């Protein structure tokens, strides 16, 4: 069974969705960059080993990443999962976990990389927004896309309402991405794109705005 380490910094709702998805993996540990992360308590309640590598106790990004890497490698994970991990990782760290490091981002990449995605989506007036699970490369939010979920932007949406609609989808697609990884079904093609092997494809369109049929 493949083993997984999850990195968090705060709330940990994606981590919780992964822990509760009954995936065919061993969750070896949850590691937080923030000792006050709410997700640490949730992980403990699920009987998962937890650890803290406090970013405030390190003078440089390199020193923090070196300690984090040592802690992670003690668990020898097959997959490293960023779940609301709020530190930018050094290229050396990312290269060390190449092909086994994934992230969830709250937009339909490549649109709205970086922070503040929901406010920016509302400001741009996009009609469809969503989330993306992707492999991590040294280029922030630019790694090969595994799976995306789209939601409509609806009249009256605030940043909070839209974030909640997107988060519900994050909790579905991120465990799914891990399941596919564990099943060995994700292939990185020479063109840099990910292909899901043995996919039973369905084609469904999301139209937004849309109205009920007359
Ligand atoms: C999520 O919106 C995720 O997409 C982003 O950070 C947030 C983390 O939330 N990377 P949580 O800690 O998983 O609840």
mmCIF file of C-alpha atoms and ligand atoms in Angstrom:
data_model
loop_
_atom_site.group_PDB
_atom_site.id
_atom_site.type_symbol
_atom_site.label_atom_id
_atom_site.label_comp_id
_atom_site.label_asym_id
_atom_site.label_seq_id
_atom_site.Cartn_x
_atom_site.Cartn_y
_atom_site.Cartn_z
ATOM 1 C CA UNK A 1 0.000 0.000 0.000
ATOM 2 C CA UNK A 2 1.340 3.438 -0.901
ATOM 3 C CA UNK A 3 2.137 5.755 1.967
ATOM 4 C CA UNK A 4 1.184 9.427 2.082
ATOM 5 C CA UNK A 5 2.349 12.427 4.105
ATOM 6 C CA UNK A 6 0.049 15.476 4.209
ATOM 7 C CA UNK A 7 1.363 19.013 4.801
ATOM 8 C CA UNK A 8 -0.996 21.614 6.277
ATOM 9 C CA UNK A 9 -0.817 25.112 7.750
ATOM 10 C CA UNK A 10 -4.325 25.821 9.025
ATOM 11 C CA UNK A 11 -7.927 24.681 8.910
ATOM 12 C CA UNK A 12 -7.206 21.321 7.293
ATOM 13 C CA UNK A 13 -10.577 20.655 5.692
ATOM 14 C CA UNK A 14 -8.975 19.088 2.595
ATOM 15 C CA UNK A 15 -6.828 16.925 4.875
ATOM 16 C CA UNK A 16 -9.986 15.869 6.708
ATOM 17 C CA UNK A 17 -11.711 14.971 3.427
ATOM 18 C CA UNK A 18 -8.691 12.832 2.508
ATOM 19 C CA UNK A 19 -8.635 11.103 5.914
ATOM 20 C CA UNK A 20 -12.355 10.341 5.656
ATOM 21 C CA UNK A 21 -12.341 9.162 2.031
ATOM 22 C CA UNK A 22 -11.256 5.630 2.947
ATOM 23 C CA UNK A 23 -8.508 5.682 0.329
ATOM 24 C CA UNK A 24 -6.377 2.596 -0.325
ATOM 25 C CA UNK A 25 -3.299 4.334 1.145
ATOM 26 C CA UNK A 26 -1.558 4.576 4.499
ATOM 27 C CA UNK A 27 -1.558 8.139 5.869
ATOM 28 C CA UNK A 28 1.885 8.031 7.489
ATOM 29 C CA UNK A 29 1.742 11.523 9.018
ATOM 30 C CA UNK A 30 0.304 15.020 8.930
ATOM 31 C CA UNK A 31 2.934 17.744 9.280
ATOM 32 C CA UNK A 32 2.067 21.399 9.948
ATOM 33 C CA UNK A 33 4.179 24.508 9.438
ATOM 34 C CA UNK A 34 2.049 26.176 12.109
ATOM 35 C CA UNK A 35 1.795 24.809 15.664
ATOM 36 C CA UNK A 36 -1.675 26.387 16.050
ATOM 37 C CA UNK A 37 -3.153 24.773 12.922
ATOM 38 C CA UNK A 38 -6.674 23.550 13.620
ATOM 39 C CA UNK A 39 -6.041 20.597 11.305
ATOM 40 C CA UNK A 40 -3.552 19.099 13.781
ATOM 41 C CA UNK A 41 -6.352 18.344 16.245
ATOM 42 C CA UNK A 42 -8.498 16.847 13.497
ATOM 43 C CA UNK A 43 -5.615 14.599 12.427
ATOM 44 C CA UNK A 44 -5.082 13.450 16.033
ATOM 45 C CA UNK A 45 -8.786 12.655 16.337
ATOM 46 C CA UNK A 46 -8.383 10.424 13.274
ATOM 47 C CA UNK A 47 -5.497 8.592 14.926
ATOM 48 C CA UNK A 48 -2.875 9.934 12.516
ATOM 49 C CA UNK A 49 0.698 10.788 13.654
ATOM 50 C CA UNK A 50 1.262 14.523 13.657
ATOM 51 C CA UNK A 51 4.376 16.668 13.634
ATOM 52 C CA UNK A 52 5.146 20.389 13.508
ATOM 53 C CA UNK A 53 7.989 22.080 11.661
ATOM 54 C CA UNK A 54 7.482 25.690 12.708
ATOM 55 C CA UNK A 55 8.474 28.055 9.910
ATOM 56 C CA UNK A 56 8.936 30.876 12.444
ATOM 57 C CA UNK A 57 11.834 29.012 14.031
ATOM 58 C CA UNK A 58 13.940 29.201 10.860
ATOM 59 C CA UNK A 59 15.868 32.154 9.498
ATOM 60 C CA UNK A 60 15.653 31.157 5.870
ATOM 61 C CA UNK A 61 13.408 29.275 3.498
ATOM 62 C CA UNK A 62 16.308 26.866 2.839
ATOM 63 C CA UNK A 63 16.731 26.042 6.548
ATOM 64 C CA UNK A 64 12.983 25.492 6.972
ATOM 65 C CA UNK A 65 12.778 23.282 3.874
ATOM 66 C CA UNK A 66 15.810 21.236 4.993
ATOM 67 C CA UNK A 67 14.217 20.420 8.353
ATOM 68 C CA UNK A 68 10.853 19.754 6.723
ATOM 69 C CA UNK A 69 12.452 17.426 4.177
ATOM 70 C CA UNK A 70 14.252 15.480 6.912
ATOM 71 C CA UNK A 71 10.998 15.104 8.862
ATOM 72 C CA UNK A 72 9.055 13.999 5.757
ATOM 73 C CA UNK A 73 11.717 11.540 4.590
ATOM 74 C CA UNK A 74 11.627 9.876 8.018
ATOM 75 C CA UNK A 75 8.200 8.590 6.924
ATOM 76 C CA UNK A 76 9.457 7.576 3.420
ATOM 77 C CA UNK A 77 6.223 8.595 1.668
ATOM 78 C CA UNK A 78 5.341 7.576 -1.888
ATOM 79 C CA UNK A 79 3.253 10.737 -2.166
ATOM 80 C CA UNK A 80 3.465 14.147 -0.507
ATOM 81 C CA UNK A 81 0.162 16.055 -0.410
ATOM 82 C CA UNK A 82 -0.018 19.833 0.102
ATOM 83 C CA UNK A 83 -3.386 20.626 1.684
ATOM 84 C CA UNK A 84 -3.584 24.331 2.469
ATOM 85 C CA UNK A 85 0.179 24.444 3.061
ATOM 86 C CA UNK A 86 0.925 28.166 3.047
ATOM 87 C CA UNK A 87 4.710 28.206 2.538
ATOM 88 C CA UNK A 88 6.376 28.600 -0.847
ATOM 89 C CA UNK A 89 8.782 25.699 -1.274
ATOM 90 C CA UNK A 90 12.327 26.034 -2.596
ATOM 91 C CA UNK A 91 13.099 24.573 -6.052
ATOM 92 C CA UNK A 92 15.430 22.037 -4.375
ATOM 93 C CA UNK A 93 12.585 20.780 -2.184
ATOM 94 C CA UNK A 94 10.209 20.519 -5.134
ATOM 95 C CA UNK A 95 12.786 18.657 -7.248
ATOM 96 C CA UNK A 96 13.422 16.206 -4.386
ATOM 97 C CA UNK A 97 9.739 15.147 -4.545
ATOM 98 C CA UNK A 98 9.337 15.408 -8.338
ATOM 99 C CA UNK A 99 6.438 13.271 -9.551
ATOM 100 C CA UNK A 100 5.200 12.567 -6.010
ATOM 101 C CA UNK A 101 4.183 16.037 -4.812
ATOM 102 C CA UNK A 102 0.657 17.331 -5.397
ATOM 103 C CA UNK A 103 -1.365 20.433 -4.494
ATOM 104 C CA UNK A 104 -4.963 21.640 -4.559
ATOM 105 C CA UNK A 105 -5.521 25.161 -5.845
ATOM 106 C CA UNK A 106 -8.814 27.083 -5.574
ATOM 107 C CA UNK A 107 -9.201 28.112 -9.227
ATOM 108 C CA UNK A 108 -9.359 26.610 -12.675
ATOM 109 C CA UNK A 109 -5.651 26.852 -13.465
ATOM 110 C CA UNK A 110 -3.967 28.396 -15.359
ATOM 111 C CA UNK A 111 -6.481 31.144 -14.478
ATOM 112 C CA UNK A 112 -5.983 32.856 -11.122
ATOM 113 C CA UNK A 113 -2.750 31.345 -9.878
ATOM 114 C CA UNK A 114 -1.541 32.754 -6.556
ATOM 115 C CA UNK A 115 -3.679 34.103 -3.716
ATOM 116 C CA UNK A 116 -7.115 35.751 -3.547
ATOM 117 C CA UNK A 117 -8.546 33.574 -6.307
ATOM 118 C CA UNK A 118 -12.248 33.945 -5.463
ATOM 119 C CA UNK A 119 -12.182 37.749 -5.176
ATOM 120 C CA UNK A 120 -10.289 37.960 -8.455
ATOM 121 C CA UNK A 121 -12.749 35.619 -10.179
ATOM 122 C CA UNK A 122 -15.652 37.812 -9.009
ATOM 123 C CA UNK A 123 -13.846 41.006 -10.074
ATOM 124 C CA UNK A 124 -13.235 39.573 -13.568
ATOM 125 C CA UNK A 125 -16.887 38.567 -13.899
ATOM 126 C CA UNK A 126 -16.073 34.980 -14.908
ATOM 127 C CA UNK A 127 -19.177 32.827 -15.047
ATOM 128 C CA UNK A 128 -17.445 29.542 -14.223
ATOM 129 C CA UNK A 129 -14.864 29.077 -11.466
ATOM 130 C CA UNK A 130 -13.471 26.011 -9.724
ATOM 131 C CA UNK A 131 -10.471 24.143 -8.399
ATOM 132 C CA UNK A 132 -7.502 22.154 -9.645
ATOM 133 C CA UNK A 133 -5.442 19.268 -8.278
ATOM 134 C CA UNK A 134 -1.999 19.265 -9.883
ATOM 135 C CA UNK A 135 1.541 17.998 -9.585
ATOM 136 C CA UNK A 136 3.896 20.601 -8.146
ATOM 137 C CA UNK A 137 6.861 21.899 -10.125
ATOM 138 C CA UNK A 138 9.213 24.756 -9.204
ATOM 139 C CA UNK A 139 6.936 27.123 -11.221
ATOM 140 C CA UNK A 140 4.223 28.206 -8.746
ATOM 141 C CA UNK A 141 0.764 26.800 -9.668
ATOM 142 C CA UNK A 142 2.035 25.738 -13.113
ATOM 143 C CA UNK A 143 2.504 21.974 -12.655
ATOM 144 C CA UNK A 144 0.750 19.243 -14.669
ATOM 145 C CA UNK A 145 -3.006 19.225 -14.032
ATOM 146 C CA UNK A 146 -4.540 15.994 -12.668
ATOM 147 C CA UNK A 147 -8.209 16.906 -12.241
ATOM 148 C CA UNK A 148 -10.396 20.009 -12.135
ATOM 149 C CA UNK A 149 -13.944 20.734 -10.966
ATOM 150 C CA UNK A 150 -16.000 23.666 -12.240
ATOM 151 C CA UNK A 151 -18.812 25.496 -10.459
ATOM 152 C CA UNK A 152 -21.071 28.300 -11.678
ATOM 153 C CA UNK A 153 -20.627 31.814 -10.348
ATOM 154 C CA UNK A 154 -24.146 32.779 -9.252
ATOM 155 C CA UNK A 155 -25.963 36.091 -8.708
ATOM 156 C CA UNK A 156 -25.358 37.379 -5.190
ATOM 157 C CA UNK A 157 -22.113 35.446 -4.750
ATOM 158 C CA UNK A 158 -19.658 36.912 -2.271
ATOM 159 C CA UNK A 159 -16.073 35.759 -1.912
ATOM 160 C CA UNK A 160 -17.153 33.553 1.024
ATOM 161 C CA UNK A 161 -20.129 31.982 -0.740
ATOM 162 C CA UNK A 162 -18.092 31.240 -3.860
ATOM 163 C CA UNK A 163 -15.203 29.863 -1.780
ATOM 164 C CA UNK A 164 -17.579 27.468 -0.011
ATOM 165 C CA UNK A 165 -19.003 26.240 -3.341
ATOM 166 C CA UNK A 166 -15.483 25.620 -4.650
ATOM 167 C CA UNK A 167 -14.296 24.008 -1.391
ATOM 168 C CA UNK A 168 -17.068 21.417 -1.597
ATOM 169 C CA UNK A 169 -15.568 20.339 -4.928
ATOM 170 C CA UNK A 170 -11.994 20.403 -3.572
ATOM 171 C CA UNK A 171 -13.113 17.849 -0.989
ATOM 172 C CA UNK A 172 -14.255 15.566 -3.817
ATOM 173 C CA UNK A 173 -11.497 15.906 -6.396
ATOM 174 C CA UNK A 174 -8.460 15.878 -4.099
ATOM 175 C CA UNK A 175 -9.184 12.449 -2.571
ATOM 176 C CA UNK A 176 -9.998 11.261 -6.108
ATOM 177 C CA UNK A 177 -6.605 12.437 -7.383
ATOM 178 C CA UNK A 178 -4.880 10.542 -4.548
ATOM 179 C CA UNK A 179 -6.906 7.412 -5.309
ATOM 180 C CA UNK A 180 -5.820 7.551 -8.962
ATOM 181 C CA UNK A 181 -2.192 8.057 -7.926
ATOM 182 C CA UNK A 182 -2.433 5.085 -5.540
ATOM 183 C CA UNK A 183 -3.928 2.956 -8.307
ATOM 184 C CA UNK A 184 -1.021 3.875 -10.577
ATOM 185 C CA UNK A 185 -3.383 5.380 -13.143
ATOM 186 C CA UNK A 186 -1.753 8.811 -13.559
ATOM 187 C CA UNK A 187 0.784 8.983 -16.378
ATOM 188 C CA UNK A 188 2.885 12.016 -17.145
ATOM 189 C CA UNK A 189 3.207 12.271 -20.931
ATOM 190 C CA UNK A 190 6.263 13.637 -22.799
ATOM 191 C CA UNK A 191 4.297 16.849 -23.535
ATOM 192 C CA UNK A 192 4.087 17.503 -19.776
ATOM 193 C CA UNK A 193 0.378 16.665 -19.440
ATOM 194 C CA UNK A 194 -1.147 14.065 -17.139
ATOM 195 C CA UNK A 195 -3.317 11.301 -18.600
ATOM 196 C CA UNK A 196 -5.714 9.179 -16.516
ATOM 197 C CA UNK A 197 -5.336 5.593 -17.704
ATOM 198 C CA UNK A 198 -8.442 3.451 -18.331
ATOM 199 C CA UNK A 199 -10.757 6.406 -17.993
ATOM 200 C CA UNK A 200 -14.444 5.761 -18.528
ATOM 201 C CA UNK A 201 -14.999 9.150 -20.090
ATOM 202 C CA UNK A 202 -18.245 11.074 -19.802
ATOM 203 C CA UNK A 203 -18.858 14.385 -21.546
ATOM 204 C CA UNK A 204 -21.011 16.852 -19.619
ATOM 205 C CA UNK A 205 -21.123 20.603 -20.169
ATOM 206 C CA UNK A 206 -21.579 23.236 -17.478
ATOM 207 C CA UNK A 207 -23.271 26.340 -18.903
ATOM 208 C CA UNK A 208 -23.294 29.478 -16.781
ATOM 209 C CA UNK A 209 -25.383 31.594 -16.561
ATOM 210 C CA UNK A 210 -28.167 29.150 -17.295
ATOM 211 C CA UNK A 211 -31.895 29.029 -16.590
ATOM 212 C CA UNK A 212 -34.344 26.160 -16.143
ATOM 213 C CA UNK A 213 -35.890 25.000 -19.437
ATOM 214 C CA UNK A 214 -39.178 26.863 -20.337
HETATM 215 C C1 LIG B 1 -8.055 25.515 0.102
HETATM 216 O O1 LIG B 1 -8.937 26.417 -0.506
HETATM 217 C C2 LIG B 1 -6.996 25.078 -0.886
HETATM 218 O O2 LIG B 1 -7.458 25.065 -2.207
HETATM 219 C C3 LIG B 1 -5.944 26.147 -0.730
HETATM 220 O O3 LIG B 1 -5.940 26.466 0.629
HETATM 221 C C4 LIG B 1 -7.219 26.163 1.195
HETATM 222 C C5 LIG B 1 -6.958 25.226 2.324
HETATM 223 O O4 LIG B 1 -8.109 24.913 3.069
HETATM 224 N N1 LIG B 1 -4.673 25.670 -1.233
HETATM 225 P P1 LIG B 1 -8.070 23.723 4.091
HETATM 226 O O5 LIG B 1 -6.935 24.026 5.074
HETATM 227 O O6 LIG B 1 -7.857 22.445 3.368
HETATM 228 O O7 LIG B 1 -9.416 23.792 4.785
#
